[in-house]
XYZ file of C-alpha atoms in Angstrom:
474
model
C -9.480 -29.516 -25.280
C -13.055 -29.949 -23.559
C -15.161 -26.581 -24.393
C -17.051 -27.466 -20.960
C -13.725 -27.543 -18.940
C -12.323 -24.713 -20.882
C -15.529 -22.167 -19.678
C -15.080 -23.074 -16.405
C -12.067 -22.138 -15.884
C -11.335 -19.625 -18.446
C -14.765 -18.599 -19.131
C -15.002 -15.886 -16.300
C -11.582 -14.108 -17.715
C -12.493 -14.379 -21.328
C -15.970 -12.831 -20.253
C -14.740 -9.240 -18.336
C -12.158 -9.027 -20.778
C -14.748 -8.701 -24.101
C -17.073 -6.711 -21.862
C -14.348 -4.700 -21.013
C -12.899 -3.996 -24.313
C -16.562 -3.292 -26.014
C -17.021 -0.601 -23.294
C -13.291 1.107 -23.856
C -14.217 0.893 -27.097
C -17.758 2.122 -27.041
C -16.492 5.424 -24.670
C -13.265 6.442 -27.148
C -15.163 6.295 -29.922
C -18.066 9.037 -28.258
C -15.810 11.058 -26.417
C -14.283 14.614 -27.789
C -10.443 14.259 -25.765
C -10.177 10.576 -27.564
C -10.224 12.267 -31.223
C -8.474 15.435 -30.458
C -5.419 13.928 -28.372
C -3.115 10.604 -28.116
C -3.947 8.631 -25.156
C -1.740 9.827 -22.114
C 1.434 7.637 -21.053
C 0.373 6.240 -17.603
C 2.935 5.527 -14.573
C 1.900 4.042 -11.147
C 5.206 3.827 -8.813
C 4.135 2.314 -5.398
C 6.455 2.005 -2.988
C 6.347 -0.471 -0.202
C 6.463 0.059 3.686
C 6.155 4.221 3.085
C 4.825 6.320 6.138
C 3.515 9.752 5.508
C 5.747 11.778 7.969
C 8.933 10.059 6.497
C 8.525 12.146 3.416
C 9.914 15.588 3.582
C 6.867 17.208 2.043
C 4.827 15.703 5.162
C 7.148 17.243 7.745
C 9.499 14.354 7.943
C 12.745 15.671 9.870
C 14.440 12.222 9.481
C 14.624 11.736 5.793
C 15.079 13.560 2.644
C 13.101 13.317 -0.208
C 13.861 15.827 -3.166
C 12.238 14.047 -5.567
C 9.017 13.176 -4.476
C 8.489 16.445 -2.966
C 9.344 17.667 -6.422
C 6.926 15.833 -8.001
C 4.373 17.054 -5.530
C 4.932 20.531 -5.658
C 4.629 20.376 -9.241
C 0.863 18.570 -9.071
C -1.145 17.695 -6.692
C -0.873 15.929 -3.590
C -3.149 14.591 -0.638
C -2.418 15.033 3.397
C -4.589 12.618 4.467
C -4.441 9.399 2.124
C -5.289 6.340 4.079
C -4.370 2.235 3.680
C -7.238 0.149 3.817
C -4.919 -2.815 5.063
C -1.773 -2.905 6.248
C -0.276 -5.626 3.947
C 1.348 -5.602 0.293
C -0.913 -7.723 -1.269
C -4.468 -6.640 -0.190
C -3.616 -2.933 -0.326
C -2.077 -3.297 -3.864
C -5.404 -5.284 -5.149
C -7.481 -2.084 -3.488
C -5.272 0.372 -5.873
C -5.814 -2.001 -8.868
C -9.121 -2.772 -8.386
C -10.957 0.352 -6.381
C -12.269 -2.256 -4.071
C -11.907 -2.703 -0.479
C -9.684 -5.936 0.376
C -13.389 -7.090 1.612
C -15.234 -6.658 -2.038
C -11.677 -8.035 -3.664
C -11.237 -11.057 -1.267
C -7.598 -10.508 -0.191
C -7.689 -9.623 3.550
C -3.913 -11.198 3.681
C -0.605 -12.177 2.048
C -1.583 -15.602 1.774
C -4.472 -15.014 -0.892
C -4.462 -14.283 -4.283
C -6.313 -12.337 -6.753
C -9.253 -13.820 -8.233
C -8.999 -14.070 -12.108
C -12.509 -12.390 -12.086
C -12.067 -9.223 -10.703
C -11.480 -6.523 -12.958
C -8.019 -4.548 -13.004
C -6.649 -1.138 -13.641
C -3.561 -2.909 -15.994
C -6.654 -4.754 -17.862
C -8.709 -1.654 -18.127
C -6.021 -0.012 -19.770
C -5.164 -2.943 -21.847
C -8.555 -3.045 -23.525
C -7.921 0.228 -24.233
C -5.038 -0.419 -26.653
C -1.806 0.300 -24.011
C 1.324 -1.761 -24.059
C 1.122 -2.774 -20.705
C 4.348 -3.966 -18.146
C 5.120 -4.171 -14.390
C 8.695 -4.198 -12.527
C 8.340 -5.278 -8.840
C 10.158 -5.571 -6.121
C 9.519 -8.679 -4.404
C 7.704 -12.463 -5.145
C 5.062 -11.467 -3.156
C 3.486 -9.119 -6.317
C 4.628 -12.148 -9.146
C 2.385 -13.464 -11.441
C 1.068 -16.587 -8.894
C -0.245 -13.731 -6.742
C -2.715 -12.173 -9.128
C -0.677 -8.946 -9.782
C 0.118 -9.772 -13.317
C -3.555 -9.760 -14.243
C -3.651 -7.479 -17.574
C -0.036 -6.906 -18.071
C 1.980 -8.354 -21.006
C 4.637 -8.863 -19.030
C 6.190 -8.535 -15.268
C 9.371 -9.060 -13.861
C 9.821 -9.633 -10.218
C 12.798 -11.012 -9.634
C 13.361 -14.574 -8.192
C 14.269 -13.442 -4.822
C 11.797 -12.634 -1.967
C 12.840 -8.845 -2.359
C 15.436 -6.983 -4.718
C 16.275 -3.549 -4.168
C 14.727 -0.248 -6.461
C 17.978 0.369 -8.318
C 17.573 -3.584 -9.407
C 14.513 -2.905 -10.449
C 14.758 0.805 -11.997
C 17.547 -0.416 -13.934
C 14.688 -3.210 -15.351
C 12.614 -0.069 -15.843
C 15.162 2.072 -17.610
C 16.204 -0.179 -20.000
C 12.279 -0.963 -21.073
C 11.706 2.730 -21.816
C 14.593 3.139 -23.639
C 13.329 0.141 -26.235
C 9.293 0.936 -25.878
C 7.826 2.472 -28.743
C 6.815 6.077 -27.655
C 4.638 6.146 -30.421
C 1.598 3.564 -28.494
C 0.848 4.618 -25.333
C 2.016 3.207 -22.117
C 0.961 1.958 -18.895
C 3.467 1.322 -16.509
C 3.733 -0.176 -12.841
C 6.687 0.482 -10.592
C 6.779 -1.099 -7.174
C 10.019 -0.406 -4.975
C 10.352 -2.498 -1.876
C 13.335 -0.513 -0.005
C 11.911 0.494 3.250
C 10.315 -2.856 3.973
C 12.418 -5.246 6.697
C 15.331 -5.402 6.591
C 16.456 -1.991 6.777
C 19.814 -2.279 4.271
C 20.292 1.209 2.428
C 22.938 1.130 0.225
C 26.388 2.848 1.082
C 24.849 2.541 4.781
C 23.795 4.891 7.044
C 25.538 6.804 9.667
C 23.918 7.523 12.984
C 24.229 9.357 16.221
C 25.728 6.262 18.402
C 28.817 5.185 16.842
C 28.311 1.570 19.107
C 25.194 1.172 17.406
C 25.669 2.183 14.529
C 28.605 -0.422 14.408
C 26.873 -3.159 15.915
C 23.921 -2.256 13.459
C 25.171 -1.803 10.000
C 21.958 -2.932 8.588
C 18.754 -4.243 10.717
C 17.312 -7.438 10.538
C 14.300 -9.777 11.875
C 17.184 -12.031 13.004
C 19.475 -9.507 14.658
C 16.269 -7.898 15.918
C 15.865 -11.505 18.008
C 18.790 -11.969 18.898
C 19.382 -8.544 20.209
C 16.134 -8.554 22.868
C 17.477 -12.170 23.606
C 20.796 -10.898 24.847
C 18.521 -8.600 26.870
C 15.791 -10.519 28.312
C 13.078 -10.163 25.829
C 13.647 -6.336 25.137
C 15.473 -4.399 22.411
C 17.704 -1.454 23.967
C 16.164 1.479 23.248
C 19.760 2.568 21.211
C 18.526 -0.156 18.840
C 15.257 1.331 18.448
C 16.442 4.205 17.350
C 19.123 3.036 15.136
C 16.384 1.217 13.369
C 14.569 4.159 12.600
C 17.868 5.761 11.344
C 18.166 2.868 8.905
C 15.013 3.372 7.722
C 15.161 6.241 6.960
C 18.504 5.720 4.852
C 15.905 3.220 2.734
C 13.519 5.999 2.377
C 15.884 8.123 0.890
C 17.121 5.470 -1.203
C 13.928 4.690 -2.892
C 13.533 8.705 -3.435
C 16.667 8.449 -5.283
C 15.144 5.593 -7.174
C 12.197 7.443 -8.346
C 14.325 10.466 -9.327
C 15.840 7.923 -11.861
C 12.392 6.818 -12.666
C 11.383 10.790 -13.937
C 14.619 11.125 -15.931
C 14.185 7.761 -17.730
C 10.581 9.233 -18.621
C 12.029 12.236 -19.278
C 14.882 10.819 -21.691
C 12.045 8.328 -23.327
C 10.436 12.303 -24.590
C 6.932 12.146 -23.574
C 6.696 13.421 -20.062
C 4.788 16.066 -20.813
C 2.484 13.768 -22.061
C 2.763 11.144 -19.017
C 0.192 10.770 -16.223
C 2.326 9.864 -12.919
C 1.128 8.551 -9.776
C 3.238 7.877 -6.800
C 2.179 6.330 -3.355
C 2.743 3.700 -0.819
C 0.523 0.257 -0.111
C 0.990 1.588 3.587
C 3.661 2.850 6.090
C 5.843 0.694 9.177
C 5.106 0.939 13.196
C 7.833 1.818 15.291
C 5.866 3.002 18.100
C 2.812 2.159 20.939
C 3.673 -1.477 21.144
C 4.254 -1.967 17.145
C 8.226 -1.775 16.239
C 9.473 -2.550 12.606
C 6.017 -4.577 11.355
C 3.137 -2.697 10.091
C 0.544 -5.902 9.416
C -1.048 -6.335 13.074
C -0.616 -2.234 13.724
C -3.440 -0.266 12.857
C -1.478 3.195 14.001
C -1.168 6.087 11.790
C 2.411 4.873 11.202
C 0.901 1.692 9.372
C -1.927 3.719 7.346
C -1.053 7.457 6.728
C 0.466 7.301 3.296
C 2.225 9.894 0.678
C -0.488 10.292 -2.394
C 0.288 12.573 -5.672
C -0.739 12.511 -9.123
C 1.355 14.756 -11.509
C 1.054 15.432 -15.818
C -1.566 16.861 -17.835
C -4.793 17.773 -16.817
C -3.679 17.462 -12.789
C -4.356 20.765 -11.168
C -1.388 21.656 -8.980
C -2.009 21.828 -5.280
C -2.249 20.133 -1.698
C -5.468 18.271 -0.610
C -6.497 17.733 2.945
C -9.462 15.668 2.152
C -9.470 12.417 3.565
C -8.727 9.864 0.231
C -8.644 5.945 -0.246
C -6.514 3.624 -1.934
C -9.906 2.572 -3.704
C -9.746 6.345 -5.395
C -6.372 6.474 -7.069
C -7.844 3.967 -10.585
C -10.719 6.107 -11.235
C -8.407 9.082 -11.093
C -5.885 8.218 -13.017
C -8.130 6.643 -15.342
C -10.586 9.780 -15.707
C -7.092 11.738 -16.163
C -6.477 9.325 -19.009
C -9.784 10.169 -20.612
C -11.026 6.698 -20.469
C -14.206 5.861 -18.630
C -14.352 4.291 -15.063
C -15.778 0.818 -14.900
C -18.914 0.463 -13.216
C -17.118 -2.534 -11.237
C -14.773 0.689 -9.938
C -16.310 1.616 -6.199
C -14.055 4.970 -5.714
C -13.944 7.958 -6.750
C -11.894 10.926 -9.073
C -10.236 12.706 -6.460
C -9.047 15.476 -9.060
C -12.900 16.337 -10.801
C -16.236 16.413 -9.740
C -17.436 17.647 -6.307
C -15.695 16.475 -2.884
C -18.201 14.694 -1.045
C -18.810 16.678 2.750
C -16.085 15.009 4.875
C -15.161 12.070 3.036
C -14.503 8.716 5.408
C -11.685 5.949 4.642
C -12.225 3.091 6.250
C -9.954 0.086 6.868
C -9.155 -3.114 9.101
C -6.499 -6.011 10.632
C -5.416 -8.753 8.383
C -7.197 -12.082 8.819
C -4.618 -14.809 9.187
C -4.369 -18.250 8.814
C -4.362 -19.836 11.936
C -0.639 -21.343 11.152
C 0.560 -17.511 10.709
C -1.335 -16.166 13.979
C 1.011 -19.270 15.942
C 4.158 -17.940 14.030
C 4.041 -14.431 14.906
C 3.323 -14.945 18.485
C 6.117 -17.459 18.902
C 7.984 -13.775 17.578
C 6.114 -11.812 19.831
C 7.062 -14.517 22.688
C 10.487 -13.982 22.266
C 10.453 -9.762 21.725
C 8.812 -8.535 24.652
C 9.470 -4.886 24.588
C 11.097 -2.026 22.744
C 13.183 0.265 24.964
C 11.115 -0.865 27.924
C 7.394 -0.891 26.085
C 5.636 -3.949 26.064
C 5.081 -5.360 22.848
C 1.349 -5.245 21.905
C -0.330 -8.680 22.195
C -1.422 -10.104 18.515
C -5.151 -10.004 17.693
C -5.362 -13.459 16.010
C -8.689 -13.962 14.383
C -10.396 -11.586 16.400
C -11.222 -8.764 13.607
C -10.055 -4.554 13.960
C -12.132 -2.153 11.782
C -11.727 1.618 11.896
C -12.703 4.902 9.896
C -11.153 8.614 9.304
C -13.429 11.236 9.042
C -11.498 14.981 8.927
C -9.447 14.953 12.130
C -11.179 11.950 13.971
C -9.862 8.544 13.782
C -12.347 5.700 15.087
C -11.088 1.681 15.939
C -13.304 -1.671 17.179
C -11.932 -4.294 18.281
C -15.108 -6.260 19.098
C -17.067 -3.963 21.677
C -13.906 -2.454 22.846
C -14.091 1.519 20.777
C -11.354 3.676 20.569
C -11.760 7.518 19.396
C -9.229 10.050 18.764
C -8.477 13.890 17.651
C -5.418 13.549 15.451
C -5.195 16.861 14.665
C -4.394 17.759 18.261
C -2.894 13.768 19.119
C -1.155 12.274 16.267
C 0.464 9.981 18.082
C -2.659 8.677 19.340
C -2.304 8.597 23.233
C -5.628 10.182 24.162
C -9.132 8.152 23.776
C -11.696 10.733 23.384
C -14.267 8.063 23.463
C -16.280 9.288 26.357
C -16.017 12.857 25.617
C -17.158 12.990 22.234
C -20.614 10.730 22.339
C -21.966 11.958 18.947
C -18.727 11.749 17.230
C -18.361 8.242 18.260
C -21.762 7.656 17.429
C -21.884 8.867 14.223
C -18.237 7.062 13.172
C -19.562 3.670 15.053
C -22.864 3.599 12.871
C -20.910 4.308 9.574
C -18.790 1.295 10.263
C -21.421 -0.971 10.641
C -22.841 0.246 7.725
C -19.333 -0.095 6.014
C -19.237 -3.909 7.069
C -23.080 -4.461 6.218
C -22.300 -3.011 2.689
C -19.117 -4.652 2.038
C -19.811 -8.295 3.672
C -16.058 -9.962 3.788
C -15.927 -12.164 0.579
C -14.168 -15.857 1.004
C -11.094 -16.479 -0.860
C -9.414 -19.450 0.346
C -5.624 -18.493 2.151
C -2.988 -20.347 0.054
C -1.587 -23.298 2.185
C 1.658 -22.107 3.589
C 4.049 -24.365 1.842
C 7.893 -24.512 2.143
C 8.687 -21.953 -0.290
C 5.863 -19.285 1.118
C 6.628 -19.859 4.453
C 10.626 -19.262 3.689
C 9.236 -15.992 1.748
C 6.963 -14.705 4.125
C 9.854 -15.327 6.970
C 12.612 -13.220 4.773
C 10.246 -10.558 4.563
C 9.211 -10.773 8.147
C 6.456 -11.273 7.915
C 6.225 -15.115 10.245
């Protein structure tokens, strides 16, 4: 083959990945916990389309989740963990690569992960872990940039697959993985995304919605507000929300299988776990069943633990970031953080005075901005509430700073107290002049730091555009 061609395009990868290993390398070799202990097993399980107040530990009363809460109790979790985007693939690239989708390039679902950005999975590769990923949907395959590092990952050929597809993947990898070299491991379970479809279904309070509504779809959805003039009943709403729920139990149950498999492989003492969500689903304010135009707490308030050895047990209620959870784990695992890395160990160190996450809107395509308001044409309202107008390529930044919450939308500022509005009715805007002054010049300093880098969106072609439309996301 042509050397020339061959640096070009492989030169870049080839590159990070000596670098890489030579500093792995460099820091076991120096440090005290690399001679006296085998490297820790490491488990990320992210699950898709997770809001924070769905999870029993976070004073869900809808759902039920035993296991997470479990796992929480028993290490240590944070209240206020925050999506910089809400989207699969640009909030997954921020927990693989501790940068903001700005600094990584992917701002939506049609992008993919440049070859030279640094990962987590290749980070821990270098550092002598077998490496494999289990997904659930095509969204996260290989084509998309997710597989960068891993020596293998399966996700499916379908645009989703449920968690017990995918756990059963999971279980039968542990059982044949040596447990003698360590492991790092990435879980992603897609259950409470669209369409709501737990399995065994899910009774509700309205036996004529519940049997009109067995499972929910982006079709039925349609249909339903076209039957009724542009507006989904409000019964529907809420059977929605009861079959979303179902999924959120569901996936619990899924990672309840996920600890006993570790358990049964006989190194969970020795295994570093995280668990958290790429961000949450709107059902509220003008948002219902979507979470990528909604910048609501129901679209960025995630679940965030961390749970094995050398993870102090107890809640946090410092604001965190996605762009945190890498160095964490990987400071857990006793491996140095990359100097590409731009967050911080949440679990060592001092907390910075009133940490700030900051985040923003997707920028579409042009061809996906037409799509979803032909949708938005034909779904006017929710239960009588107007459906709130898409922002095309006008771009929505925000911060969270303690217990205020600050959004732009070009000069248009929004301010509010979620610790006494959670449901964010109240703009404080006027009434709080330093707050929002303070918040507004840390954003501009966010966007001046982190200038939005240019990665091409992929052309939407047949096959993405029938992908992104199963998932609802056209």
């Amino acid at each position: 083959s042509d050397p020339l061609r061959f640096w070009a395009n492989e030169g870049l990868g080839v590159i990070k990945f000596l670098v890489t290993c030579v500093a792995v390398v460099l820091f076991t070799a120096c440090s005290p916990s690399a001679t006296s202990r085998r490297l820790p097993d490491v488990v990320l399980v992210t699950v898709d389309t997770l809001r924070a107040d769905r999870v029993g530990i976070y004073g869900s009363t809808t759902s039920q989740t035993p296991h997470f809460d479990d796992l929480a109790l028993g290490g240590a979790w944070f209240r206020h963990a925050v999506a910089p985007l809400p989207e699969t693939r640009p909030s997954h690239f921020t927990l693989f690569t501790s940068l903001y989708p700005r600094d990584h390039g992917v701002v939506s679902n049609t992008q993919t992960l440049g070859a030279e950005v640094l990962t987590l999975s290749e980070v821990y590769a270098a550092a002598g872990y077998d490496t494999a990923a289990f997904v659930g949907t095509i969204l996260l395959d290989r084509g998309s940039g997710a597989g960068q590092g891993f020596d293998q990952l399966s996700a499916g050929e379908a645009p989703q697959r449920p968690s017990a597809e995918v756990v059963a993947e999971v279980e039968n990898f542990l059982a044949a993985s040596p447990p003698d070299r360590p492991l790092f491991l990435w879980i992603h379970l897609f259950d409470p995304h669209m369409p709501y479809e737990p399995p065994g279904g899910r009774p509700g309070r309205d036996v004529q919605w519940t049997e009109l509504l067995p499972t929910f779809t982006w079709p039925r959805l349609l249909e339903l507000a076209a039957e009724h003039s542009g507006d989904l009943p409000a019964g529907a709403v809420e059977r929605g929300r009861e079959l979303y729920a179902g999924e959120v139990e569901s996936v619990d149950a899924s990672i309840g299988r996920v600890r006993a498999a570790l358990e049964a492989r006989g190194r969970w003492d020795d295994t570093l776990l995280a668990v958290t969500a790429d961000h949450g689903e709107c059902f509220e304010r003008g948002v219902y069943f979507e979470h990528s135009h909604c910048l609501g707490e129901g679209a960025l308030a995630v679940p965030l633990l961390f749970t094995g050895p050398g993870v102090p047990q107890g809640e946090h209620r410092e604001v965190s970031e996605h762009r945190d959870v890498a160095p964490t784990l990987l400071h857990l695992s006793g491996l140095s953080v990359p100097e590409d890395f731009e967050g911080r160990d949440l679990l060592s160190g001092p907390v910075p005075d009133d940490p700030i996450a900051f985040f923003q809107h997707p920028v579409y395509p042009q061809e996906q901005i037409e799509n979803r308001e032909d949708v938005l044409r034909r779904f006017r309202s929710a239960g009588g509430d107007p459906t709130r107008e898409l922002l095309g390529d006008r771009l929505r930044v925000g911060a969270r700073q303690g217990q205020w919450k600050y959004l732009r939308t070009g000069d248009e500022e929004v301010l509010y107290d979620l610790a006494q509005d959670p449901t964010e009715e109240q703009n404080l805007a006027s009434a709080y002049p330093d707050v929002l002054k303070h918040l507004r010049r840390a954003t501009r300093e966010w966007l001046r730091d982190h200038p939005m880098q240019h990665v091409e969106p992929e052309a939407i072609n047949p096959e993405l555009h029938e992908q992104l439309e199963a998932l609802g996301y056209l």
